[in-house]
Short mmCIF file of C-alpha atoms and ligand atoms in Angstrom, two decimals:
data_model
loop_
_atom_site.label_atom_id
_atom_site.label_comp_id
_atom_site.label_asym_id
_atom_site.label_seq_id
_atom_site.Cartn_x
_atom_site.Cartn_y
_atom_site.Cartn_z
CA MET R 1 88.31 19.99 -22.16
CA ARG R 2 85.98 21.59 -19.80
CA LEU R 3 87.79 20.81 -16.57
CA GLU R 4 91.42 20.90 -17.64
CA GLY R 5 93.67 21.48 -14.69
CA LYS R 6 91.00 21.16 -12.07
CA VAL R 7 90.94 18.87 -9.07
CA ALA R 8 87.57 17.56 -8.05
CA LEU R 9 86.33 15.75 -5.00
CA ILE R 10 82.95 13.74 -5.24
CA SER R 11 81.14 12.05 -2.42
CA GLY R 12 79.00 9.01 -3.04
CA GLY R 13 80.97 8.19 -6.34
CA ALA R 14 80.83 4.33 -6.11
CA ARG R 15 77.54 4.16 -8.30
CA GLY R 16 74.53 6.06 -9.42
CA MET R 17 74.86 9.64 -10.47
CA GLY R 18 78.15 10.12 -8.49
CA ALA R 19 80.04 7.52 -10.58
CA VAL R 20 78.74 8.95 -13.75
CA GLU R 21 79.93 12.47 -12.64
CA ALA R 22 83.46 10.89 -11.66
CA LYS R 23 83.73 9.40 -15.19
CA LEU R 24 82.56 12.52 -16.87
CA PHE R 25 84.79 14.86 -14.96
CA ALA R 26 87.88 12.77 -15.67
CA GLN R 27 86.89 12.58 -19.36
CA GLU R 28 86.86 16.43 -19.23
CA GLY R 29 90.40 16.61 -17.88
CA ALA R 30 89.86 16.78 -14.13
CA LYS R 31 91.80 14.93 -11.67
CA VAL R 32 89.12 13.22 -9.57
CA VAL R 33 89.16 12.15 -6.05
CA PHE R 34 85.90 10.35 -5.05
CA GLY R 35 84.75 8.62 -1.92
CA ASP R 36 82.10 6.24 -0.80
CA VAL R 37 81.18 3.59 1.83
CA LEU R 38 80.90 0.98 -0.98
CA GLU R 39 84.64 0.20 -1.41
CA GLU R 40 84.20 -2.72 -4.00
CA GLU R 41 82.06 -0.62 -6.31
CA GLY R 42 84.34 2.36 -5.78
CA ARG R 43 87.44 0.39 -6.81
CA ALA R 44 85.62 -0.83 -9.86
CA VAL R 45 84.73 2.84 -11.00
CA GLU R 46 88.40 3.75 -10.34
CA ALA R 47 89.45 1.08 -12.60
CA ASP R 48 86.91 2.05 -15.26
CA ILE R 49 88.41 5.68 -15.27
CA ALA R 50 92.00 4.49 -15.39
CA ALA R 51 91.03 2.15 -18.48
CA ALA R 52 89.54 5.14 -20.24
CA GLY R 53 92.74 7.02 -19.65
CA GLY R 54 91.47 9.31 -16.78
CA GLU R 55 93.13 10.26 -13.52
CA ALA R 56 91.05 9.36 -10.50
CA ILE R 57 91.54 7.88 -6.97
CA PHE R 58 88.87 6.19 -4.85
CA LEU R 59 88.98 6.51 -1.02
CA LYS R 60 86.66 5.07 1.65
CA LEU R 61 84.55 8.05 2.81
CA ASP R 62 81.66 7.96 5.11
CA VAL R 63 80.28 11.53 4.84
CA THR R 64 79.06 11.48 8.42
CA SER R 65 82.54 11.24 9.62
CA GLU R 66 84.74 14.21 10.27
CA ASP R 67 87.88 12.02 10.36
CA ASP R 68 86.98 10.55 7.01
CA TRP R 69 86.69 14.02 5.41
CA ARG R 70 89.98 15.21 6.95
CA ARG R 71 91.70 12.11 5.59
CA VAL R 72 90.16 12.50 2.10
CA VAL R 73 90.95 16.17 1.82
CA GLU R 74 94.63 15.62 3.11
CA THR R 75 95.10 12.82 0.63
CA ALA R 76 93.70 14.91 -2.28
CA LEU R 77 95.88 17.86 -1.43
CA ALA R 78 98.91 15.59 -0.97
CA ARG R 79 98.28 13.92 -4.30
CA PHE R 80 97.20 16.74 -6.41
CA GLY R 81 98.12 19.90 -4.54
CA LYS R 82 94.74 21.63 -4.45
CA LEU R 83 91.07 21.12 -4.61
CA ASP R 84 88.94 23.26 -7.04
CA VAL R 85 85.69 21.54 -6.89
CA LEU R 86 83.49 19.58 -4.39
CA VAL R 87 80.29 17.67 -5.40
CA ASN R 88 78.38 16.69 -2.30
CA ASN R 89 76.48 13.94 -3.91
CA ALA R 90 76.25 11.12 -1.35
CA GLY R 91 72.76 10.59 -0.06
CA ILE R 92 70.28 8.00 0.98
CA GLY R 93 66.64 7.64 0.06
CA GLY R 94 63.64 6.47 1.93
CA SER R 95 59.89 6.10 1.84
CA GLY R 96 56.93 6.10 4.25
CA HIS R 97 54.63 8.55 5.91
CA LEU R 98 55.39 10.93 8.87
CA GLY R 99 53.54 8.57 11.37
CA ASP R 100 55.83 5.55 10.35
CA THR R 101 58.92 7.80 11.00
CA SER R 102 61.13 6.74 13.95
CA ARG R 103 63.46 9.14 15.43
CA ALA R 104 66.49 6.91 14.47
CA ALA R 105 65.42 6.85 10.71
CA TRP R 106 64.82 10.70 10.80
CA GLU R 107 68.40 11.23 12.30
CA ARG R 108 70.05 8.96 9.96
CA ILE R 109 68.52 10.54 6.85
CA MET R 110 69.40 14.01 8.22
CA ASP R 111 72.92 12.86 9.30
CA VAL R 112 73.94 11.58 5.66
CA ASN R 113 71.91 14.04 3.47
CA SER R 114 72.28 17.18 5.39
CA THR R 115 74.98 17.08 8.06
CA GLY R 116 77.27 15.25 5.46
CA VAL R 117 76.93 18.30 3.16
CA TYR R 118 77.99 20.56 6.04
CA LEU R 119 80.77 18.44 7.00
CA GLY R 120 82.09 18.07 3.42
CA THR R 121 81.84 21.91 2.89
CA VAL R 122 83.79 22.87 6.11
CA ALA R 123 86.43 20.27 5.19
CA VAL R 124 87.16 21.75 1.78
CA VAL R 125 86.72 25.49 2.33
CA PRO R 126 90.21 26.35 3.93
CA ALA R 127 92.01 24.75 0.87
CA MET R 128 89.64 26.54 -1.51
CA GLN R 129 90.22 29.86 0.35
CA ARG R 130 93.99 29.46 0.06
CA ALA R 131 93.64 28.79 -3.58
CA GLY R 132 91.59 31.87 -4.09
CA GLY R 133 88.24 30.08 -4.95
CA GLY R 134 86.42 26.96 -6.03
CA SER R 135 83.01 25.59 -6.85
CA ILE R 136 80.92 23.56 -4.42
CA ILE R 137 77.84 21.66 -5.88
CA ASN R 138 75.28 20.27 -3.47
CA ILE R 139 72.92 17.60 -4.79
CA SER R 140 69.59 18.24 -3.41
CA SER R 141 66.30 17.04 -5.20
CA GLN R 142 63.17 18.36 -6.71
CA LEU R 143 61.78 17.35 -3.26
CA GLY R 144 64.00 19.99 -1.70
CA ILE R 145 61.73 22.47 -3.49
CA VAL R 146 58.27 20.93 -3.33
CA GLY R 147 56.61 18.32 -1.08
CA ALA R 148 55.41 14.96 -2.29
CA ASP R 149 53.92 11.74 -1.02
CA THR R 150 56.62 9.66 -3.02
CA SER R 151 59.47 9.77 -0.42
CA HIS R 152 60.13 9.90 3.29
CA PRO R 153 59.28 13.38 5.02
CA ALA R 154 62.87 13.36 6.41
CA TYR R 155 64.41 12.95 2.98
CA GLN R 156 62.38 15.91 1.72
CA ALA R 157 63.39 17.99 5.01
CA SER R 158 67.02 16.95 4.44
CA LYS R 159 67.04 17.94 0.73
CA GLY R 160 65.25 21.26 1.67
CA SER R 161 67.98 22.14 4.28
CA VAL R 162 70.69 21.40 1.46
CA ARG R 163 68.94 23.97 -0.76
CA ILE R 164 69.06 26.76 1.76
CA LEU R 165 72.47 25.75 3.16
CA THR R 166 73.87 26.25 -0.33
CA LYS R 167 72.53 29.74 -0.41
CA ALA R 168 74.16 30.51 2.89
CA ILE R 169 77.44 29.08 1.79
CA ALA R 170 77.24 31.06 -1.47
CA ILE R 171 76.73 34.30 0.26
CA GLN R 172 79.25 33.71 3.24
CA HIS R 173 82.09 32.70 0.77
CA ALA R 174 81.37 34.84 -2.28
CA LYS R 175 84.24 37.24 -1.38
CA ASP R 176 86.59 34.08 -1.11
CA GLY R 177 85.89 33.33 -4.87
CA ILE R 178 84.06 30.21 -3.70
CA ARG R 179 80.78 29.50 -5.57
CA CYS R 180 78.05 27.22 -4.25
CA ASN R 181 75.07 25.95 -6.18
CA SER R 182 72.42 23.19 -5.62
CA VAL R 183 71.18 20.80 -8.33
CA HIS R 184 67.74 19.39 -7.93
CA PRO R 185 67.21 16.10 -9.91
CA GLY R 186 63.76 14.61 -10.42
CA PRO R 187 63.49 10.79 -10.45
CA ILE R 188 66.65 9.44 -12.07
CA ASP R 189 67.42 5.86 -13.11
CA THR R 190 69.94 4.98 -10.33
CA PRO R 191 70.20 2.01 -7.93
CA MET R 192 68.42 4.42 -5.38
CA THR R 193 65.16 4.39 -7.25
CA ALA R 194 65.23 0.73 -8.44
CA PRO R 195 62.88 -0.51 -5.61
CA LYS R 196 60.47 2.18 -6.48
CA ARG R 197 60.52 1.74 -10.25
CA ASP R 198 60.15 -1.98 -9.86
CA ASP R 199 56.78 -1.35 -8.00
CA ALA R 200 54.43 -0.87 -10.97
CA GLU R 201 51.70 1.06 -9.10
CA PHE R 202 54.36 3.42 -7.49
CA ASN R 203 56.21 3.85 -10.79
CA GLU R 204 53.06 4.97 -12.51
CA ARG R 205 52.15 7.29 -9.72
CA MET R 206 55.78 8.84 -10.08
CA LEU R 207 55.53 9.05 -13.87
CA SER R 208 52.23 10.94 -13.62
CA LYS R 209 53.97 13.71 -11.81
CA ILE R 210 56.53 14.25 -14.52
CA PRO R 211 55.31 16.46 -17.40
CA MET R 212 57.96 14.83 -19.68
CA GLY R 213 56.53 11.36 -18.70
CA ARG R 214 59.88 9.68 -18.16
CA ILE R 215 62.62 9.12 -15.65
CA GLY R 216 65.83 10.88 -16.29
CA ARG R 217 69.24 9.49 -16.96
CA PRO R 218 72.18 10.02 -14.70
CA GLU R 219 74.08 11.57 -17.57
CA GLU R 220 71.35 14.27 -17.82
CA VAL R 221 72.21 15.37 -14.34
CA ALA R 222 75.97 14.93 -14.63
CA THR R 223 76.18 17.45 -17.48
CA GLY R 224 74.47 20.06 -15.37
CA VAL R 225 76.88 19.35 -12.46
CA LEU R 226 79.70 19.60 -15.01
CA TYR R 227 78.59 23.15 -16.02
CA LEU R 228 78.53 24.25 -12.31
CA ALA R 229 81.99 22.75 -11.84
CA SER R 230 83.53 24.49 -14.82
CA ASP R 231 84.37 28.23 -15.29
CA GLU R 232 81.54 28.42 -17.80
CA SER R 233 79.48 29.12 -14.63
CA SER R 234 81.74 31.75 -13.24
CA TYR R 235 78.95 34.29 -12.28
CA VAL R 236 76.59 31.66 -10.99
CA THR R 237 76.32 31.12 -7.15
CA GLY R 238 73.58 30.55 -4.86
CA ALA R 239 71.47 29.23 -7.78
CA GLU R 240 69.23 26.13 -8.10
CA LEU R 241 69.60 23.98 -11.16
CA VAL R 242 66.41 21.85 -11.50
CA ILE R 243 66.77 18.82 -13.76
CA ASP R 244 63.54 17.02 -13.35
CA GLY R 245 61.52 16.66 -16.52
CA GLY R 246 59.19 19.52 -15.35
CA TRP R 247 58.10 18.17 -11.95
CA VAL R 248 58.39 21.46 -10.13
CA ALA R 249 57.18 23.58 -12.98
CA GLN R 250 53.53 22.64 -12.29
P1 LIG E 1 72.61 5.98 -5.34
O1 LIG E 1 72.00 5.23 -4.14
O2 LIG E 1 72.73 5.13 -6.64
O3 LIG E 1 74.00 6.41 -5.00
C1 LIG E 1 74.30 7.10 -3.76
C2 LIG E 1 75.74 6.79 -3.28
O4 LIG E 1 75.93 7.38 -2.14
C3 LIG E 1 75.89 5.41 -3.14
O5 LIG E 1 77.20 5.02 -3.82
C4 LIG E 1 75.91 5.20 -1.62
O6 LIG E 1 76.80 4.12 -1.11
C5 LIG E 1 76.64 6.51 -1.16
N1 LIG E 1 76.42 6.87 0.17
C6 LIG E 1 75.29 6.59 0.95
N2 LIG E 1 75.52 6.96 2.18
C7 LIG E 1 76.93 7.29 2.24
C8 LIG E 1 77.77 7.85 3.32
N3 LIG E 1 77.29 7.88 4.62
N4 LIG E 1 78.98 8.14 2.95
C9 LIG E 1 79.37 8.10 1.67
N5 LIG E 1 78.66 7.67 0.61
C10 LIG E 1 77.35 7.32 1.07
O7 LIG E 1 71.85 7.13 -5.45
P2 LIG E 1 71.65 8.34 -6.65
O8 LIG E 1 70.40 8.32 -7.24
O9 LIG E 1 72.83 8.35 -7.56
O10 LIG E 1 71.80 9.70 -5.68
C11 LIG E 1 72.82 10.60 -5.82
C12 LIG E 1 72.30 11.74 -5.09
O11 LIG E 1 71.22 12.33 -5.87
C13 LIG E 1 71.71 11.72 -3.73
O12 LIG E 1 72.20 12.73 -2.79
C14 LIG E 1 70.35 11.57 -3.97
O13 LIG E 1 69.47 11.78 -2.73
C15 LIG E 1 70.20 12.54 -4.95
N6 LIG E 1 68.87 12.38 -5.86
C16 LIG E 1 68.57 11.27 -6.36
C17 LIG E 1 67.51 11.20 -7.11
C18 LIG E 1 67.15 9.97 -7.96
O14 LIG E 1 65.93 9.85 -8.47
N7 LIG E 1 67.99 9.04 -8.06
C19 LIG E 1 66.58 12.32 -7.33
C20 LIG E 1 67.01 13.50 -6.64
C21 LIG E 1 68.11 13.49 -5.87
#
């Protein structure tokens, strides 16, 4: 098993890609702690993992709350004794043009998608330093690399900030044995993209930007995250793993 003996913390694990990653990590032998603001959905994923013979605990976590991060990390350490992996996956989407952007909408997206990654990282780093290392995986987006008219400008700015924050963390904590990499999914079939996929005109426009001509599956991202979480990627840090059907290759 590729994560045997590891303890992993995943944010935004109640549904979508985070839930698929929590299940895959448990299947690969990790002890998983995952958090989300959606408590009912989170408990259902926790039950699914237990039924499949995996070990996971769900905790309420709002990634914009330092208190929540402190409690989740303390619980993980008390329960499993260490933390080897953090996946900063929680995020919110958005659509619209710059002119429609209220300051409140801008700040909310930046708070969850960018500040949430910073808070998660500073919450786990001391435990990883004590353990002599770890792997942090930040879920950015293909829109953290290139601009597009298919999402809110604040979303793209937040994901661009995650991309470069990842490299700063990688450099500053390399000597601690902590690796930090970003993952850049293109459009993926999750609840986040459902409203956009349901809009036929929008969906067509989105598909036209993907050389492979199809939306990705959450599993196709989760296997990339698994690689970065495992020791198979022991010399990989500060890297960008693009999983987007070719969107940014053009
Ligand atoms: P999703 O909406 O299905 O899942 C996101 C999860 O994050 C939800 O369970 C949600 O409740 C949780 N979340 C939102 N705000 C939170 C908060 N403040 N604290 C804790 N949890 C919170 O979306 P998804 O598609 O699975 O997205 C996962 C990540 O991948 C996000 O960061 C997203 O921006 C990114 N991403 C998604 C796509 C895509 O096409 N689906 C593409 C590129 C990047």
